JSON list of C-alpha atoms in Angstrom, two decimals:
[
{"chain": "L", "resi": 1, "resn": "UNK", "atom": "CA", "xyz": [13.25, 5.63, 12.37]},
{"chain": "L", "resi": 2, "resn": "UNK", "atom": "CA", "xyz": [12.00, 6.17, 8.83]},
{"chain": "L", "resi": 3, "resn": "UNK", "atom": "CA", "xyz": [10.64, 9.21, 7.06]},
{"chain": "L", "resi": 4, "resn": "UNK", "atom": "CA", "xyz": [8.49, 9.51, 3.97]},
{"chain": "L", "resi": 5, "resn": "UNK", "atom": "CA", "xyz": [9.36, 12.38, 1.68]},
{"chain": "L", "resi": 6, "resn": "UNK", "atom": "CA", "xyz": [6.24, 14.35, 0.89]},
{"chain": "L", "resi": 7, "resn": "UNK", "atom": "CA", "xyz": [5.61, 16.79, -1.96]},
{"chain": "L", "resi": 8, "resn": "UNK", "atom": "CA", "xyz": [5.22, 20.40, -0.85]},
{"chain": "L", "resi": 9, "resn": "UNK", "atom": "CA", "xyz": [3.68, 22.92, -3.22]},
{"chain": "L", "resi": 10, "resn": "UNK", "atom": "CA", "xyz": [5.27, 26.36, -3.04]},
{"chain": "L", "resi": 11, "resn": "UNK", "atom": "CA", "xyz": [4.00, 29.41, -4.92]},
{"chain": "L", "resi": 12, "resn": "UNK", "atom": "CA", "xyz": [6.56, 31.74, -6.50]},
{"chain": "L", "resi": 13, "resn": "UNK", "atom": "CA", "xyz": [4.73, 34.58, -8.19]},
{"chain": "L", "resi": 14, "resn": "UNK", "atom": "CA", "xyz": [2.19, 32.90, -10.44]},
{"chain": "L", "resi": 15, "resn": "UNK", "atom": "CA", "xyz": [4.10, 29.63, -10.74]},
{"chain": "L", "resi": 16, "resn": "UNK", "atom": "CA", "xyz": [3.46, 26.54, -8.66]},
{"chain": "L", "resi": 17, "resn": "UNK", "atom": "CA", "xyz": [6.57, 24.59, -7.77]},
{"chain": "L", "resi": 18, "resn": "UNK", "atom": "CA", "xyz": [6.54, 21.12, -6.22]},
{"chain": "L", "resi": 19, "resn": "UNK", "atom": "CA", "xyz": [9.48, 20.28, -4.00]},
{"chain": "L", "resi": 20, "resn": "UNK", "atom": "CA", "xyz": [10.16, 17.27, -1.81]},
{"chain": "L", "resi": 21, "resn": "UNK", "atom": "CA", "xyz": [10.33, 17.78, 1.91]},
{"chain": "L", "resi": 22, "resn": "UNK", "atom": "CA", "xyz": [9.84, 15.95, 5.16]},
{"chain": "L", "resi": 23, "resn": "UNK", "atom": "CA", "xyz": [6.15, 15.34, 5.89]},
{"chain": "L", "resi": 24, "resn": "UNK", "atom": "CA", "xyz": [4.05, 17.78, 7.85]},
{"chain": "L", "resi": 25, "resn": "UNK", "atom": "CA", "xyz": [3.59, 15.14, 10.57]},
{"chain": "L", "resi": 26, "resn": "UNK", "atom": "CA", "xyz": [6.76, 13.38, 11.69]},
{"chain": "L", "resi": 27, "resn": "UNK", "atom": "CA", "xyz": [6.35, 9.61, 11.53]},
{"chain": "L", "resi": 28, "resn": "UNK", "atom": "CA", "xyz": [7.57, 9.20, 15.12]},
{"chain": "L", "resi": 29, "resn": "UNK", "atom": "CA", "xyz": [6.22, 5.90, 16.39]},
{"chain": "L", "resi": 30, "resn": "UNK", "atom": "CA", "xyz": [8.32, 5.60, 19.51]},
{"chain": "L", "resi": 31, "resn": "UNK", "atom": "CA", "xyz": [5.73, 7.20, 21.77]},
{"chain": "L", "resi": 32, "resn": "UNK", "atom": "CA", "xyz": [3.03, 4.70, 20.80]},
{"chain": "L", "resi": 33, "resn": "UNK", "atom": "CA", "xyz": [3.51, 1.83, 23.24]},
{"chain": "L", "resi": 34, "resn": "UNK", "atom": "CA", "xyz": [0.96, -0.34, 21.42]},
{"chain": "L", "resi": 35, "resn": "UNK", "atom": "CA", "xyz": [3.16, -0.41, 18.31]},
{"chain": "L", "resi": 36, "resn": "UNK", "atom": "CA", "xyz": [5.52, -3.28, 19.07]},
{"chain": "L", "resi": 37, "resn": "UNK", "atom": "CA", "xyz": [8.17, -3.59, 16.34]},
{"chain": "L", "resi": 38, "resn": "UNK", "atom": "CA", "xyz": [8.83, -3.47, 12.63]},
{"chain": "L", "resi": 39, "resn": "UNK", "atom": "CA", "xyz": [7.08, -6.42, 11.04]},
{"chain": "L", "resi": 40, "resn": "UNK", "atom": "CA", "xyz": [10.23, -7.38, 9.13]},
{"chain": "L", "resi": 41, "resn": "UNK", "atom": "CA", "xyz": [11.95, -8.17, 12.43]},
{"chain": "L", "resi": 42, "resn": "UNK", "atom": "CA", "xyz": [9.50, -11.03, 13.01]},
{"chain": "L", "resi": 43, "resn": "UNK", "atom": "CA", "xyz": [10.82, -13.01, 10.01]},
{"chain": "L", "resi": 44, "resn": "UNK", "atom": "CA", "xyz": [12.08, -16.46, 11.05]},
{"chain": "L", "resi": 45, "resn": "UNK", "atom": "CA", "xyz": [14.15, -19.10, 9.28]},
{"chain": "L", "resi": 46, "resn": "UNK", "atom": "CA", "xyz": [10.94, -20.91, 8.39]},
{"chain": "L", "resi": 47, "resn": "UNK", "atom": "CA", "xyz": [9.64, -17.73, 6.74]},
{"chain": "L", "resi": 48, "resn": "UNK", "atom": "CA", "xyz": [12.74, -17.64, 4.54]},
{"chain": "L", "resi": 49, "resn": "UNK", "atom": "CA", "xyz": [11.74, -20.82, 2.70]},
{"chain": "L", "resi": 50, "resn": "UNK", "atom": "CA", "xyz": [8.81, -19.29, 0.82]},
{"chain": "L", "resi": 51, "resn": "UNK", "atom": "CA", "xyz": [10.64, -18.72, -2.48]},
{"chain": "L", "resi": 52, "resn": "UNK", "atom": "CA", "xyz": [12.28, -22.13, -2.82]},
{"chain": "L", "resi": 53, "resn": "UNK", "atom": "CA", "xyz": [9.58, -23.74, -4.98]},
{"chain": "L", "resi": 54, "resn": "UNK", "atom": "CA", "xyz": [9.37, -23.30, -8.74]},
{"chain": "L", "resi": 55, "resn": "UNK", "atom": "CA", "xyz": [5.99, -22.17, -10.09]},
{"chain": "L", "resi": 56, "resn": "UNK", "atom": "CA", "xyz": [5.21, -23.46, -13.58]},
{"chain": "L", "resi": 57, "resn": "UNK", "atom": "CA", "xyz": [1.45, -23.79, -14.05]},
{"chain": "L", "resi": 58, "resn": "UNK", "atom": "CA", "xyz": [0.60, -20.09, -14.37]},
{"chain": "L", "resi": 59, "resn": "UNK", "atom": "CA", "xyz": [-0.17, -18.11, -17.52]},
{"chain": "L", "resi": 60, "resn": "UNK", "atom": "CA", "xyz": [0.44, -14.39, -17.24]},
{"chain": "L", "resi": 61, "resn": "UNK", "atom": "CA", "xyz": [-2.32, -12.07, -18.35]},
{"chain": "L", "resi": 62, "resn": "UNK", "atom": "CA", "xyz": [-2.22, -8.35, -19.01]},
{"chain": "L", "resi": 63, "resn": "UNK", "atom": "CA", "xyz": [0.38, -6.05, -17.52]},
{"chain": "L", "resi": 64, "resn": "UNK", "atom": "CA", "xyz": [-1.02, -4.13, -14.54]},
{"chain": "L", "resi": 65, "resn": "UNK", "atom": "CA", "xyz": [1.69, -2.00, -13.03]},
{"chain": "L", "resi": 66, "resn": "UNK", "atom": "CA", "xyz": [5.18, -0.77, -13.72]},
{"chain": "L", "resi": 67, "resn": "UNK", "atom": "CA", "xyz": [8.24, -1.03, -11.54]},
{"chain": "L", "resi": 68, "resn": "UNK", "atom": "CA", "xyz": [7.91, -0.11, -7.86]},
{"chain": "L", "resi": 69, "resn": "UNK", "atom": "CA", "xyz": [10.36, 0.29, -5.02]},
{"chain": "L", "resi": 70, "resn": "UNK", "atom": "CA", "xyz": [10.72, -3.46, -4.42]},
{"chain": "L", "resi": 71, "resn": "UNK", "atom": "CA", "xyz": [9.00, -5.01, -7.44]},
{"chain": "L", "resi": 72, "resn": "UNK", "atom": "CA", "xyz": [9.60, -5.04, -11.17]},
{"chain": "L", "resi": 73, "resn": "UNK", "atom": "CA", "xyz": [5.99, -5.45, -12.28]},
{"chain": "L", "resi": 74, "resn": "UNK", "atom": "CA", "xyz": [2.52, -6.77, -11.48]},
{"chain": "L", "resi": 75, "resn": "UNK", "atom": "CA", "xyz": [0.46, -8.94, -13.84]},
{"chain": "L", "resi": 76, "resn": "UNK", "atom": "CA", "xyz": [-3.05, -10.28, -14.11]},
{"chain": "L", "resi": 77, "resn": "UNK", "atom": "CA", "xyz": [-3.32, -14.06, -14.37]},
{"chain": "L", "resi": 78, "resn": "UNK", "atom": "CA", "xyz": [-5.17, -15.94, -17.11]},
{"chain": "L", "resi": 79, "resn": "UNK", "atom": "CA", "xyz": [-7.41, -18.88, -16.30]},
{"chain": "L", "resi": 80, "resn": "UNK", "atom": "CA", "xyz": [-7.39, -20.53, -12.90]},
{"chain": "L", "resi": 81, "resn": "UNK", "atom": "CA", "xyz": [-4.54, -21.20, -10.50]},
{"chain": "L", "resi": 82, "resn": "UNK", "atom": "CA", "xyz": [-5.03, -23.88, -7.88]},
{"chain": "L", "resi": 83, "resn": "UNK", "atom": "CA", "xyz": [-8.51, -23.15, -6.52]},
{"chain": "L", "resi": 84, "resn": "UNK", "atom": "CA", "xyz": [-8.47, -19.48, -7.48]},
{"chain": "L", "resi": 85, "resn": "UNK", "atom": "CA", "xyz": [-10.11, -17.81, -10.45]},
{"chain": "L", "resi": 86, "resn": "UNK", "atom": "CA", "xyz": [-7.55, -15.82, -12.41]},
{"chain": "L", "resi": 87, "resn": "UNK", "atom": "CA", "xyz": [-9.73, -12.72, -12.22]},
{"chain": "L", "resi": 88, "resn": "UNK", "atom": "CA", "xyz": [-9.33, -12.66, -8.44]},
{"chain": "L", "resi": 89, "resn": "UNK", "atom": "CA", "xyz": [-5.53, -12.87, -8.17]},
{"chain": "L", "resi": 90, "resn": "UNK", "atom": "CA", "xyz": [-2.40, -11.10, -9.43]},
{"chain": "L", "resi": 91, "resn": "UNK", "atom": "CA", "xyz": [1.31, -11.88, -9.63]},
{"chain": "L", "resi": 92, "resn": "UNK", "atom": "CA", "xyz": [3.91, -9.46, -8.26]},
{"chain": "L", "resi": 93, "resn": "UNK", "atom": "CA", "xyz": [7.41, -9.89, -9.71]},
{"chain": "L", "resi": 94, "resn": "UNK", "atom": "CA", "xyz": [10.00, -8.92, -7.11]},
{"chain": "L", "resi": 95, "resn": "UNK", "atom": "CA", "xyz": [13.48, -7.51, -7.65]},
{"chain": "L", "resi": 96, "resn": "UNK", "atom": "CA", "xyz": [15.29, -9.72, -5.14]},
{"chain": "L", "resi": 97, "resn": "UNK", "atom": "CA", "xyz": [14.67, -12.25, -2.39]},
{"chain": "L", "resi": 98, "resn": "UNK", "atom": "CA", "xyz": [15.47, -10.63, 0.94]},
{"chain": "L", "resi": 99, "resn": "UNK", "atom": "CA", "xyz": [13.81, -10.23, 4.32]},
{"chain": "L", "resi": 100, "resn": "UNK", "atom": "CA", "xyz": [11.55, -7.49, 2.96]},
{"chain": "L", "resi": 101, "resn": "UNK", "atom": "CA", "xyz": [10.20, -10.05, 0.48]},
{"chain": "L", "resi": 102, "resn": "UNK", "atom": "CA", "xyz": [9.88, -12.66, 3.23]},
{"chain": "L", "resi": 103, "resn": "UNK", "atom": "CA", "xyz": [8.09, -10.15, 5.44]},
{"chain": "L", "resi": 104, "resn": "UNK", "atom": "CA", "xyz": [5.63, -9.26, 2.67]},
{"chain": "L", "resi": 105, "resn": "UNK", "atom": "CA", "xyz": [4.70, -12.92, 2.24]},
{"chain": "L", "resi": 106, "resn": "UNK", "atom": "CA", "xyz": [4.29, -13.27, 6.00]},
{"chain": "L", "resi": 107, "resn": "UNK", "atom": "CA", "xyz": [2.06, -10.19, 6.14]},
{"chain": "L", "resi": 108, "resn": "UNK", "atom": "CA", "xyz": [-0.08, -11.38, 3.22]},
{"chain": "L", "resi": 109, "resn": "UNK", "atom": "CA", "xyz": [-0.56, -14.69, 5.00]},
{"chain": "L", "resi": 110, "resn": "UNK", "atom": "CA", "xyz": [-1.48, -12.80, 8.15]},
{"chain": "L", "resi": 111, "resn": "UNK", "atom": "CA", "xyz": [-4.21, -10.76, 6.48]},
{"chain": "L", "resi": 112, "resn": "UNK", "atom": "CA", "xyz": [-5.52, -13.64, 4.36]},
{"chain": "L", "resi": 113, "resn": "UNK", "atom": "CA", "xyz": [-4.43, -12.36, 0.93]},
{"chain": "L", "resi": 114, "resn": "UNK", "atom": "CA", "xyz": [-1.60, -14.82, 0.20]},
{"chain": "L", "resi": 115, "resn": "UNK", "atom": "CA", "xyz": [-1.97, -17.40, -2.57]},
{"chain": "L", "resi": 116, "resn": "UNK", "atom": "CA", "xyz": [1.54, -18.64, -3.42]},
{"chain": "L", "resi": 117, "resn": "UNK", "atom": "CA", "xyz": [5.18, -17.64, -3.86]},
{"chain": "L", "resi": 118, "resn": "UNK", "atom": "CA", "xyz": [8.29, -19.03, -5.50]},
{"chain": "L", "resi": 119, "resn": "UNK", "atom": "CA", "xyz": [10.41, -18.68, -8.62]},
{"chain": "L", "resi": 120, "resn": "UNK", "atom": "CA", "xyz": [8.74, -18.16, -11.99]},
{"chain": "L", "resi": 121, "resn": "UNK", "atom": "CA", "xyz": [10.10, -17.51, -15.47]},
{"chain": "L", "resi": 122, "resn": "UNK", "atom": "CA", "xyz": [9.15, -14.04, -16.72]},
{"chain": "L", "resi": 123, "resn": "UNK", "atom": "CA", "xyz": [10.35, -13.02, -20.19]},
{"chain": "L", "resi": 124, "resn": "UNK", "atom": "CA", "xyz": [12.94, -15.78, -20.19]},
{"chain": "L", "resi": 125, "resn": "UNK", "atom": "CA", "xyz": [14.37, -14.98, -16.75]},
{"chain": "L", "resi": 126, "resn": "UNK", "atom": "CA", "xyz": [13.63, -16.77, -13.48]},
{"chain": "L", "resi": 127, "resn": "UNK", "atom": "CA", "xyz": [12.28, -14.24, -10.98]},
{"chain": "L", "resi": 128, "resn": "UNK", "atom": "CA", "xyz": [10.93, -14.34, -7.41]},
{"chain": "L", "resi": 129, "resn": "UNK", "atom": "CA", "xyz": [7.17, -13.82, -7.44]},
{"chain": "L", "resi": 130, "resn": "UNK", "atom": "CA", "xyz": [4.23, -13.57, -5.08]},
{"chain": "L", "resi": 131, "resn": "UNK", "atom": "CA", "xyz": [0.71, -14.53, -6.14]},
{"chain": "L", "resi": 132, "resn": "UNK", "atom": "CA", "xyz": [-1.88, -12.72, -4.06]},
{"chain": "L", "resi": 133, "resn": "UNK", "atom": "CA", "xyz": [-5.51, -11.68, -3.97]},
{"chain": "L", "resi": 134, "resn": "UNK", "atom": "CA", "xyz": [-6.48, -8.83, -6.26]},
{"chain": "L", "resi": 135, "resn": "UNK", "atom": "CA", "xyz": [-7.77, -5.93, -4.19]},
{"chain": "L", "resi": 136, "resn": "UNK", "atom": "CA", "xyz": [-11.02, -4.50, -5.62]},
{"chain": "L", "resi": 137, "resn": "UNK", "atom": "CA", "xyz": [-11.43, -0.83, -6.42]},
{"chain": "L", "resi": 138, "resn": "UNK", "atom": "CA", "xyz": [-9.02, 1.80, -7.71]},
{"chain": "L", "resi": 139, "resn": "UNK", "atom": "CA", "xyz": [-6.70, 4.48, -6.41]},
{"chain": "L", "resi": 140, "resn": "UNK", "atom": "CA", "xyz": [-8.91, 7.50, -5.65]},
{"chain": "L", "resi": 141, "resn": "UNK", "atom": "CA", "xyz": [-7.05, 9.83, -8.01]},
{"chain": "L", "resi": 142, "resn": "UNK", "atom": "CA", "xyz": [-7.54, 7.34, -10.87]},
{"chain": "L", "resi": 143, "resn": "UNK", "atom": "CA", "xyz": [-11.34, 7.28, -10.58]},
{"chain": "L", "resi": 144, "resn": "UNK", "atom": "CA", "xyz": [-13.40, 9.26, -13.11]},
{"chain": "L", "resi": 145, "resn": "UNK", "atom": "CA", "xyz": [-15.39, 10.77, -10.25]},
{"chain": "L", "resi": 146, "resn": "UNK", "atom": "CA", "xyz": [-12.27, 12.30, -8.71]},
{"chain": "L", "resi": 147, "resn": "UNK", "atom": "CA", "xyz": [-10.76, 13.43, -11.99]},
{"chain": "L", "resi": 148, "resn": "UNK", "atom": "CA", "xyz": [-13.93, 15.30, -12.98]},
{"chain": "L", "resi": 149, "resn": "UNK", "atom": "CA", "xyz": [-14.53, 16.84, -9.55]},
{"chain": "L", "resi": 150, "resn": "UNK", "atom": "CA", "xyz": [-13.89, 20.42, -8.47]},
{"chain": "L", "resi": 151, "resn": "UNK", "atom": "CA", "xyz": [-11.12, 21.13, -5.97]},
{"chain": "L", "resi": 152, "resn": "UNK", "atom": "CA", "xyz": [-13.42, 21.32, -2.93]},
{"chain": "L", "resi": 153, "resn": "UNK", "atom": "CA", "xyz": [-15.11, 18.06, -3.90]},
{"chain": "L", "resi": 154, "resn": "UNK", "atom": "CA", "xyz": [-11.73, 16.37, -4.35]},
{"chain": "L", "resi": 155, "resn": "UNK", "atom": "CA", "xyz": [-10.75, 17.40, -0.83]},
{"chain": "L", "resi": 156, "resn": "UNK", "atom": "CA", "xyz": [-14.03, 16.01, 0.49]},
{"chain": "L", "resi": 157, "resn": "UNK", "atom": "CA", "xyz": [-13.39, 12.70, -1.29]},
{"chain": "L", "resi": 158, "resn": "UNK", "atom": "CA", "xyz": [-9.93, 12.53, 0.25]},
{"chain": "L", "resi": 159, "resn": "UNK", "atom": "CA", "xyz": [-11.39, 13.17, 3.70]},
{"chain": "L", "resi": 160, "resn": "UNK", "atom": "CA", "xyz": [-14.01, 10.46, 3.22]},
{"chain": "L", "resi": 161, "resn": "UNK", "atom": "CA", "xyz": [-11.39, 7.98, 2.00]},
{"chain": "L", "resi": 162, "resn": "UNK", "atom": "CA", "xyz": [-9.01, 8.73, 4.87]},
{"chain": "L", "resi": 163, "resn": "UNK", "atom": "CA", "xyz": [-11.82, 8.34, 7.43]},
{"chain": "L", "resi": 164, "resn": "UNK", "atom": "CA", "xyz": [-12.70, 4.92, 6.03]},
{"chain": "L", "resi": 165, "resn": "UNK", "atom": "CA", "xyz": [-9.05, 3.99, 5.58]},
{"chain": "L", "resi": 166, "resn": "UNK", "atom": "CA", "xyz": [-8.23, 4.67, 9.23]},
{"chain": "L", "resi": 167, "resn": "UNK", "atom": "CA", "xyz": [-11.18, 2.55, 10.32]},
{"chain": "L", "resi": 168, "resn": "UNK", "atom": "CA", "xyz": [-9.86, -0.24, 8.11]},
{"chain": "L", "resi": 169, "resn": "UNK", "atom": "CA", "xyz": [-6.35, 0.19, 9.56]},
{"chain": "L", "resi": 170, "resn": "UNK", "atom": "CA", "xyz": [-7.84, -0.16, 13.04]},
{"chain": "L", "resi": 171, "resn": "UNK", "atom": "CA", "xyz": [-9.97, -3.18, 12.11]},
{"chain": "L", "resi": 172, "resn": "UNK", "atom": "CA", "xyz": [-7.02, -5.02, 10.56]},
{"chain": "L", "resi": 173, "resn": "UNK", "atom": "CA", "xyz": [-4.72, -4.07, 13.41]},
{"chain": "L", "resi": 174, "resn": "UNK", "atom": "CA", "xyz": [-7.11, -5.28, 16.10]},
{"chain": "L", "resi": 175, "resn": "UNK", "atom": "CA", "xyz": [-7.93, -8.53, 14.31]},
{"chain": "L", "resi": 176, "resn": "UNK", "atom": "CA", "xyz": [-4.53, -9.41, 12.81]},
{"chain": "L", "resi": 177, "resn": "UNK", "atom": "CA", "xyz": [-2.02, -7.60, 15.01]},
{"chain": "L", "resi": 178, "resn": "UNK", "atom": "CA", "xyz": [-0.50, -5.82, 11.99]},
{"chain": "L", "resi": 179, "resn": "UNK", "atom": "CA", "xyz": [-0.38, -2.04, 11.61]},
{"chain": "L", "resi": 180, "resn": "UNK", "atom": "CA", "xyz": [-0.45, -0.84, 7.99]},
{"chain": "L", "resi": 181, "resn": "UNK", "atom": "CA", "xyz": [1.13, 2.62, 8.12]},
{"chain": "L", "resi": 182, "resn": "UNK", "atom": "CA", "xyz": [2.25, 3.15, 4.52]},
{"chain": "L", "resi": 183, "resn": "UNK", "atom": "CA", "xyz": [-1.06, 4.78, 3.68]},
{"chain": "L", "resi": 184, "resn": "UNK", "atom": "CA", "xyz": [-0.14, 6.96, 0.74]},
{"chain": "L", "resi": 185, "resn": "UNK", "atom": "CA", "xyz": [-2.97, 7.59, -1.71]},
{"chain": "L", "resi": 186, "resn": "UNK", "atom": "CA", "xyz": [-1.54, 5.03, -4.17]},
{"chain": "L", "resi": 187, "resn": "UNK", "atom": "CA", "xyz": [-1.71, 2.28, -1.53]},
{"chain": "L", "resi": 188, "resn": "UNK", "atom": "CA", "xyz": [-5.44, 2.66, -0.90]},
{"chain": "L", "resi": 189, "resn": "UNK", "atom": "CA", "xyz": [-8.15, 1.32, -3.22]},
{"chain": "L", "resi": 190, "resn": "UNK", "atom": "CA", "xyz": [-11.60, 2.86, -3.10]},
{"chain": "L", "resi": 191, "resn": "UNK", "atom": "CA", "xyz": [-15.01, 2.07, -4.53]},
{"chain": "L", "resi": 192, "resn": "UNK", "atom": "CA", "xyz": [-17.28, 4.98, -5.34]},
{"chain": "L", "resi": 193, "resn": "UNK", "atom": "CA", "xyz": [-21.02, 5.56, -5.13]},
{"chain": "L", "resi": 194, "resn": "UNK", "atom": "CA", "xyz": [-21.54, 8.63, -7.25]},
{"chain": "L", "resi": 195, "resn": "UNK", "atom": "CA", "xyz": [-19.16, 11.25, -5.87]},
{"chain": "L", "resi": 196, "resn": "UNK", "atom": "CA", "xyz": [-19.03, 9.62, -2.45]},
{"chain": "L", "resi": 197, "resn": "UNK", "atom": "CA", "xyz": [-16.33, 7.18, -1.35]},
{"chain": "L", "resi": 198, "resn": "UNK", "atom": "CA", "xyz": [-18.26, 4.03, -0.48]},
{"chain": "L", "resi": 199, "resn": "UNK", "atom": "CA", "xyz": [-15.50, 1.70, 0.78]},
{"chain": "L", "resi": 200, "resn": "UNK", "atom": "CA", "xyz": [-11.72, 1.34, 0.98]},
{"chain": "L", "resi": 201, "resn": "UNK", "atom": "CA", "xyz": [-9.20, -1.48, 0.99]},
{"chain": "L", "resi": 202, "resn": "UNK", "atom": "CA", "xyz": [-5.55, -1.39, 2.04]},
{"chain": "L", "resi": 203, "resn": "UNK", "atom": "CA", "xyz": [-2.96, -2.54, -0.50]},
{"chain": "L", "resi": 204, "resn": "UNK", "atom": "CA", "xyz": [0.81, -3.06, -0.51]},
{"chain": "L", "resi": 205, "resn": "UNK", "atom": "CA", "xyz": [1.86, -5.22, 2.43]},
{"chain": "L", "resi": 206, "resn": "UNK", "atom": "CA", "xyz": [5.55, -4.68, 1.81]},
{"chain": "L", "resi": 207, "resn": "UNK", "atom": "CA", "xyz": [7.80, -4.33, 4.85]},
{"chain": "L", "resi": 208, "resn": "UNK", "atom": "CA", "xyz": [8.09, -0.53, 4.69]},
{"chain": "L", "resi": 209, "resn": "UNK", "atom": "CA", "xyz": [5.98, 1.15, 7.41]},
{"chain": "L", "resi": 210, "resn": "UNK", "atom": "CA", "xyz": [4.50, -2.19, 8.52]},
{"chain": "L", "resi": 211, "resn": "UNK", "atom": "CA", "xyz": [4.50, -3.01, 12.23]},
{"chain": "L", "resi": 212, "resn": "UNK", "atom": "CA", "xyz": [3.25, -5.56, 14.70]},
{"chain": "L", "resi": 213, "resn": "UNK", "atom": "CA", "xyz": [0.86, -4.13, 17.28]},
{"chain": "L", "resi": 214, "resn": "UNK", "atom": "CA", "xyz": [-1.10, -4.95, 20.41]},
{"chain": "L", "resi": 215, "resn": "UNK", "atom": "CA", "xyz": [-4.48, -6.27, 19.27]},
{"chain": "L", "resi": 216, "resn": "UNK", "atom": "CA", "xyz": [-6.14, -5.06, 22.47]},
{"chain": "L", "resi": 217, "resn": "UNK", "atom": "CA", "xyz": [-5.52, -1.41, 21.54]},
{"chain": "L", "resi": 218, "resn": "UNK", "atom": "CA", "xyz": [-8.71, 0.66, 21.48]},
{"chain": "L", "resi": 219, "resn": "UNK", "atom": "CA", "xyz": [-10.09, 1.29, 18.00]},
{"chain": "L", "resi": 220, "resn": "UNK", "atom": "CA", "xyz": [-10.38, 5.02, 18.69]},
{"chain": "L", "resi": 221, "resn": "UNK", "atom": "CA", "xyz": [-6.68, 5.25, 19.59]},
{"chain": "L", "resi": 222, "resn": "UNK", "atom": "CA", "xyz": [-5.60, 3.58, 16.35]},
{"chain": "L", "resi": 223, "resn": "UNK", "atom": "CA", "xyz": [-7.92, 5.77, 14.28]},
{"chain": "L", "resi": 224, "resn": "UNK", "atom": "CA", "xyz": [-6.64, 8.92, 15.98]},
{"chain": "L", "resi": 225, "resn": "UNK", "atom": "CA", "xyz": [-3.03, 7.85, 15.31]},
{"chain": "L", "resi": 226, "resn": "UNK", "atom": "CA", "xyz": [-3.82, 7.18, 11.65]},
{"chain": "L", "resi": 227, "resn": "UNK", "atom": "CA", "xyz": [-5.73, 10.42, 11.05]},
{"chain": "L", "resi": 228, "resn": "UNK", "atom": "CA", "xyz": [-3.03, 12.50, 12.70]},
{"chain": "L", "resi": 229, "resn": "UNK", "atom": "CA", "xyz": [-0.46, 11.13, 10.28]},
{"chain": "L", "resi": 230, "resn": "UNK", "atom": "CA", "xyz": [-2.53, 10.99, 7.09]},
{"chain": "L", "resi": 231, "resn": "UNK", "atom": "CA", "xyz": [-4.43, 14.05, 5.94]},
{"chain": "L", "resi": 232, "resn": "UNK", "atom": "CA", "xyz": [-5.60, 15.33, 2.54]},
{"chain": "L", "resi": 233, "resn": "UNK", "atom": "CA", "xyz": [-2.35, 17.34, 2.40]},
{"chain": "L", "resi": 234, "resn": "UNK", "atom": "CA", "xyz": [-0.37, 14.09, 2.54]},
{"chain": "L", "resi": 235, "resn": "UNK", "atom": "CA", "xyz": [-2.46, 12.70, -0.32]},
{"chain": "L", "resi": 236, "resn": "UNK", "atom": "CA", "xyz": [-0.88, 15.02, -2.86]},
{"chain": "L", "resi": 237, "resn": "UNK", "atom": "CA", "xyz": [-2.00, 14.47, -6.47]},
{"chain": "L", "resi": 238, "resn": "UNK", "atom": "CA", "xyz": [0.33, 16.19, -8.92]},
{"chain": "L", "resi": 239, "resn": "UNK", "atom": "CA", "xyz": [-2.18, 16.06, -11.76]},
{"chain": "L", "resi": 240, "resn": "UNK", "atom": "CA", "xyz": [-4.48, 18.36, -9.77]},
{"chain": "L", "resi": 241, "resn": "UNK", "atom": "CA", "xyz": [-2.07, 21.23, -10.46]},
{"chain": "L", "resi": 242, "resn": "UNK", "atom": "CA", "xyz": [-1.71, 20.68, -14.20]},
{"chain": "L", "resi": 243, "resn": "UNK", "atom": "CA", "xyz": [1.26, 19.19, -15.99]},
{"chain": "L", "resi": 244, "resn": "UNK", "atom": "CA", "xyz": [2.53, 22.58, -17.04]},
{"chain": "L", "resi": 245, "resn": "UNK", "atom": "CA", "xyz": [2.63, 24.07, -13.55]},
{"chain": "L", "resi": 246, "resn": "UNK", "atom": "CA", "xyz": [4.70, 21.53, -11.64]},
{"chain": "L", "resi": 247, "resn": "UNK", "atom": "CA", "xyz": [8.45, 21.28, -11.99]}
]
């Protein structure tokens, strides 16, 4: 069983202090019979061949993201690659080739966002990479609408995004048999219409908190599961408390 550490804001006198604690809702999946197994456990020997090829005909574009838990960086791609416009795809540079990497490729294939994978030379060093569809939108807390909003409006935006996110989790789960449960705010892209969240897309199909599931599960049951585990409290944004108030 895995746990996500969540930030908890504690007030001491007039000072806000952020500490890391177990989440308010335990991520206990064992009681959900429709959640079958960790997606990584479905990796087969055939799935482990996806990084054997060498990729050469790609030109990296601008740098998109810094190092993550399992990746070193993410880049835009210049020009076209195969039948894809460079504006519609990105390259993720992984740290190592292991079953988490194999599982991510398998999941991307499952949800229709996989383009290619293999070894590619980045800054003079051969690295394992995945080329995948670029997910439209932005992280909610990065949008100008959220950053300019008052506290109550920010909470409303979070609620709107989580509602739409859980519907998307259910739709993907029922159509693809994959449960995306790593639904931190940074893994969800939104598009805005004024101060209203118009749509959401799931990102980050890494093995962590990814499960296979029974596609016949009722949509309402999946949504209820998702909304119980992901609330505006879980979508903590440190910048909302000011850089001088959080330690």
